[in-house]
Amino acid sequence: MTSLTDNLLLEQMGQGDVASFEAIFHQHYDRVYGLLFRLLGNRAEAEDVTQEVFLKLHDYAFNRRFFQRNREHNLGAWLYRTATNAGYNAIRGRQRRWQRNTLLVPDPQGLPGADKEVEQRERETAVRQTLAQLPERDTQLLLMRQMGFSYAECAEAVGVAPSSVGTLLARAAAAFKQAYEEVNGER
Amino acid sequence: MSEDKQVQEVMARLAILEPTEAEAPRPARLAFARLQAELAPPERPNWLARLGQQLLAPQRRLATAVSLAVVLLVVSFSFPAVRAAASDFLGLFRVEKFAAIEITPEQMAILRQAAEQDIMPGELEVDKEPGLLTPVDSLSKAATVTGLTAVYTIPALGQPDEIFVASGGNGHFTINEANTRRLLEAANLDPNLLPDGLDGARIAVATYSGVEQRWADGTTLLQTNSPEVAYPENLDPALMGEALLQILGLSPLEAQRLASQIDWTSTLLLPIPSNIATYEEMTVNGSSAIGLTSLDNRIHMLIWQENGRLYLLAGAQSTAELAALANDMQ
């Protein structure tokens, strides 16, 4: 996930090179958005939080804090972990307006899926509510794997050995299945 | 590796969360434009303010410093009294000394207004972009890469934590006479301040490879051979300088008096916005230098030229302390 190109771009960014920041943005934007959309289910909100993640990267890298705190220059891991955290923060923001059991339900304001069938939306809601019951790391791992990240990339992002990913995924899947049944049982 | 069946089932369940076509992100270039707008300062300062901010920015870059020198030089020579053909490049300007001049926020506001009208006094074309900063592991390597005969350092600070090199660049500026006069008018100056015959005059600028050293305490030393500006042969640098001083806010009388005291073929004028920094004239190893201090007293900078080389030393130390360090360079 953190390629040689990423490292080089990051180094150059740390030296104030704006073009490198733009290159990193173009390289990772779609996937960061993809992760956040799956988490939040709302295009506008996912775009806002994606922007927030890259603003944070801009601030960290140009102020050289990234290098002080991330000696390994693990850009991918940092980006997707930060995105997950920012996504959960956005969800917690909703908590002030919503009841806890709707934490991962898309904010109805500005919902883009007005054309979606009601039944489909209910299924999405059930999946997001289920994810809300899981620890952040499990959610991140499941979503990244579903998006096509390799085991090595998942391992790097959550900070475990690649050999552990299979076990962790299996546990997360079991937890998801159990929580999904509970959520649907309550519905 | 085959994934366990339960994982595959969950993956299939999660697939429902994938964005549809309508939910796909906007093109990254649009998202990046939005991000840039967020990053942009609320008020876009004019070129003078931007230069001032660059001069005093905590993260200085060699490329910035060199570009800054180029811009200052180009601007300095944007208003020459020339009647020469565009291809005549007989005069040569090389930075040997510095002169600072205070520019007030009021005058900056006037210039900002003029800049907002997008009146460009000419066109700057970069023939060769200055290179990006590249880290090197030793001063001797830096000397080899840049071709500098010796790279000076400050022994009192110990080994630099980081050393970078960057190659120089070159370009040329072609004057647009009509726009230059409009710009003068927009800045509340007499458009006839400059004589006829400016249109198409070409000024060439060349910068050279340089070295940047950084220490853990934030002290930064830049060095590069002095940039050069070649200009049409019958340019009257004193007349040009006089016009520039008026643009920076001096009265016609003050501008005439000061312009006559400056050697415009070797003196780089540094306009210092008075709401950003103060300046003082200093001496480093017998050469004249300009010391700059940000108004919050947190950033200090020293600029000087010695034996054909331009130096910029910046840090949290006072300008007097920076001068003492500069005097001990080896």
Short mmCIF file of C-alpha atoms in Angstrom, two decimals, chain A residues 8-93:
data_model
loop_
_atom_site.label_atom_id
_atom_site.label_comp_id
_atom_site.label_asym_id
_atom_site.label_seq_id
_atom_site.Cartn_x
_atom_site.Cartn_y
_atom_site.Cartn_z
CA LEU A 8 9.17 9.54 -2.54
CA LEU A 9 6.13 11.78 -2.88
CA LEU A 10 5.86 12.01 0.86
CA GLU A 11 9.51 12.97 1.22
CA GLN A 12 9.10 15.65 -1.40
CA MET A 13 5.91 16.84 0.23
CA GLY A 14 7.77 17.14 3.51
CA GLN A 15 10.13 19.47 1.68
CA GLY A 16 7.25 21.69 0.67
CA ASP A 17 6.53 20.28 -2.78
CA VAL A 18 2.84 20.98 -3.47
CA ALA A 19 2.80 18.90 -6.67
CA SER A 20 3.64 15.81 -4.62
CA PHE A 21 0.67 16.46 -2.38
CA GLU A 22 -1.55 16.67 -5.44
CA ALA A 23 -0.14 13.38 -6.75
CA ILE A 24 -0.81 11.66 -3.41
CA PHE A 25 -4.32 13.09 -3.43
CA HIS A 26 -5.07 11.73 -6.90
CA GLN A 27 -3.57 8.37 -6.03
CA HIS A 28 -5.63 7.77 -2.87
CA TYR A 29 -8.72 9.95 -3.17
CA ASP A 30 -11.11 7.36 -4.65
CA ARG A 31 -10.22 4.65 -2.15
CA VAL A 32 -10.40 6.94 0.89
CA TYR A 33 -13.78 8.16 -0.35
CA GLY A 34 -14.86 4.56 -1.01
CA LEU A 35 -14.07 3.54 2.55
CA LEU A 36 -15.86 6.55 4.00
CA PHE A 37 -18.88 6.19 1.77
CA ARG A 38 -19.32 2.59 2.90
CA LEU A 39 -19.10 3.77 6.48
CA LEU A 40 -21.29 6.85 6.19
CA GLY A 41 -23.63 6.07 3.29
CA ASN A 42 -23.93 9.69 2.32
CA ARG A 43 -22.04 11.14 -0.62
CA ALA A 44 -21.79 14.72 0.65
CA GLU A 45 -20.69 13.64 4.09
CA ALA A 46 -18.19 11.12 2.70
CA GLU A 47 -16.70 13.85 0.49
CA ASP A 48 -16.49 16.25 3.42
CA VAL A 49 -14.74 13.74 5.63
CA THR A 50 -12.41 12.71 2.79
CA GLN A 51 -11.46 16.35 2.47
CA GLU A 52 -10.88 16.51 6.20
CA VAL A 53 -8.49 13.53 5.99
CA PHE A 54 -6.42 15.14 3.22
CA LEU A 55 -6.38 18.48 5.02
CA LYS A 56 -4.93 16.66 8.00
CA LEU A 57 -2.31 15.01 5.78
CA HIS A 58 -1.45 18.42 4.32
CA ASP A 59 -1.05 19.89 7.76
CA TYR A 60 0.98 16.97 9.08
CA ALA A 61 3.31 16.58 6.12
CA PHE A 62 3.98 20.25 5.45
CA ASN A 63 4.68 20.86 9.10
CA ARG A 64 6.92 17.81 9.11
CA ARG A 65 4.96 16.27 11.96
CA PHE A 66 4.22 13.26 9.79
CA PHE A 67 7.89 12.43 9.64
CA GLN A 68 8.45 12.97 13.31
CA ARG A 69 5.57 10.70 14.27
CA ASN A 70 5.67 8.21 11.43
CA ARG A 71 9.27 7.27 10.97
CA GLU A 72 8.27 4.39 8.75
CA HIS A 73 6.48 6.80 6.39
CA ASN A 74 3.55 4.41 6.18
CA LEU A 75 1.28 6.69 4.21
CA GLY A 76 -1.38 4.13 3.28
CA ALA A 77 -1.74 2.87 6.83
CA TRP A 78 -1.97 6.41 8.13
CA LEU A 79 -4.52 7.47 5.52
CA TYR A 80 -6.96 4.59 6.02
CA ARG A 81 -6.63 4.58 9.78
CA THR A 82 -7.21 8.33 9.84
CA ALA A 83 -10.14 7.93 7.46
CA THR A 84 -11.73 5.28 9.67
CA ASN A 85 -11.25 7.42 12.76
CA ALA A 86 -12.64 10.48 10.99
CA GLY A 87 -15.59 8.41 9.76
CA TYR A 88 -16.34 7.21 13.26
CA ASN A 89 -16.04 10.77 14.55
CA ALA A 90 -18.60 11.85 11.96
CA ILE A 91 -20.86 9.06 13.11
CA ARG A 92 -20.39 10.14 16.72
CA GLY A 93 -21.39 13.62 15.61
#
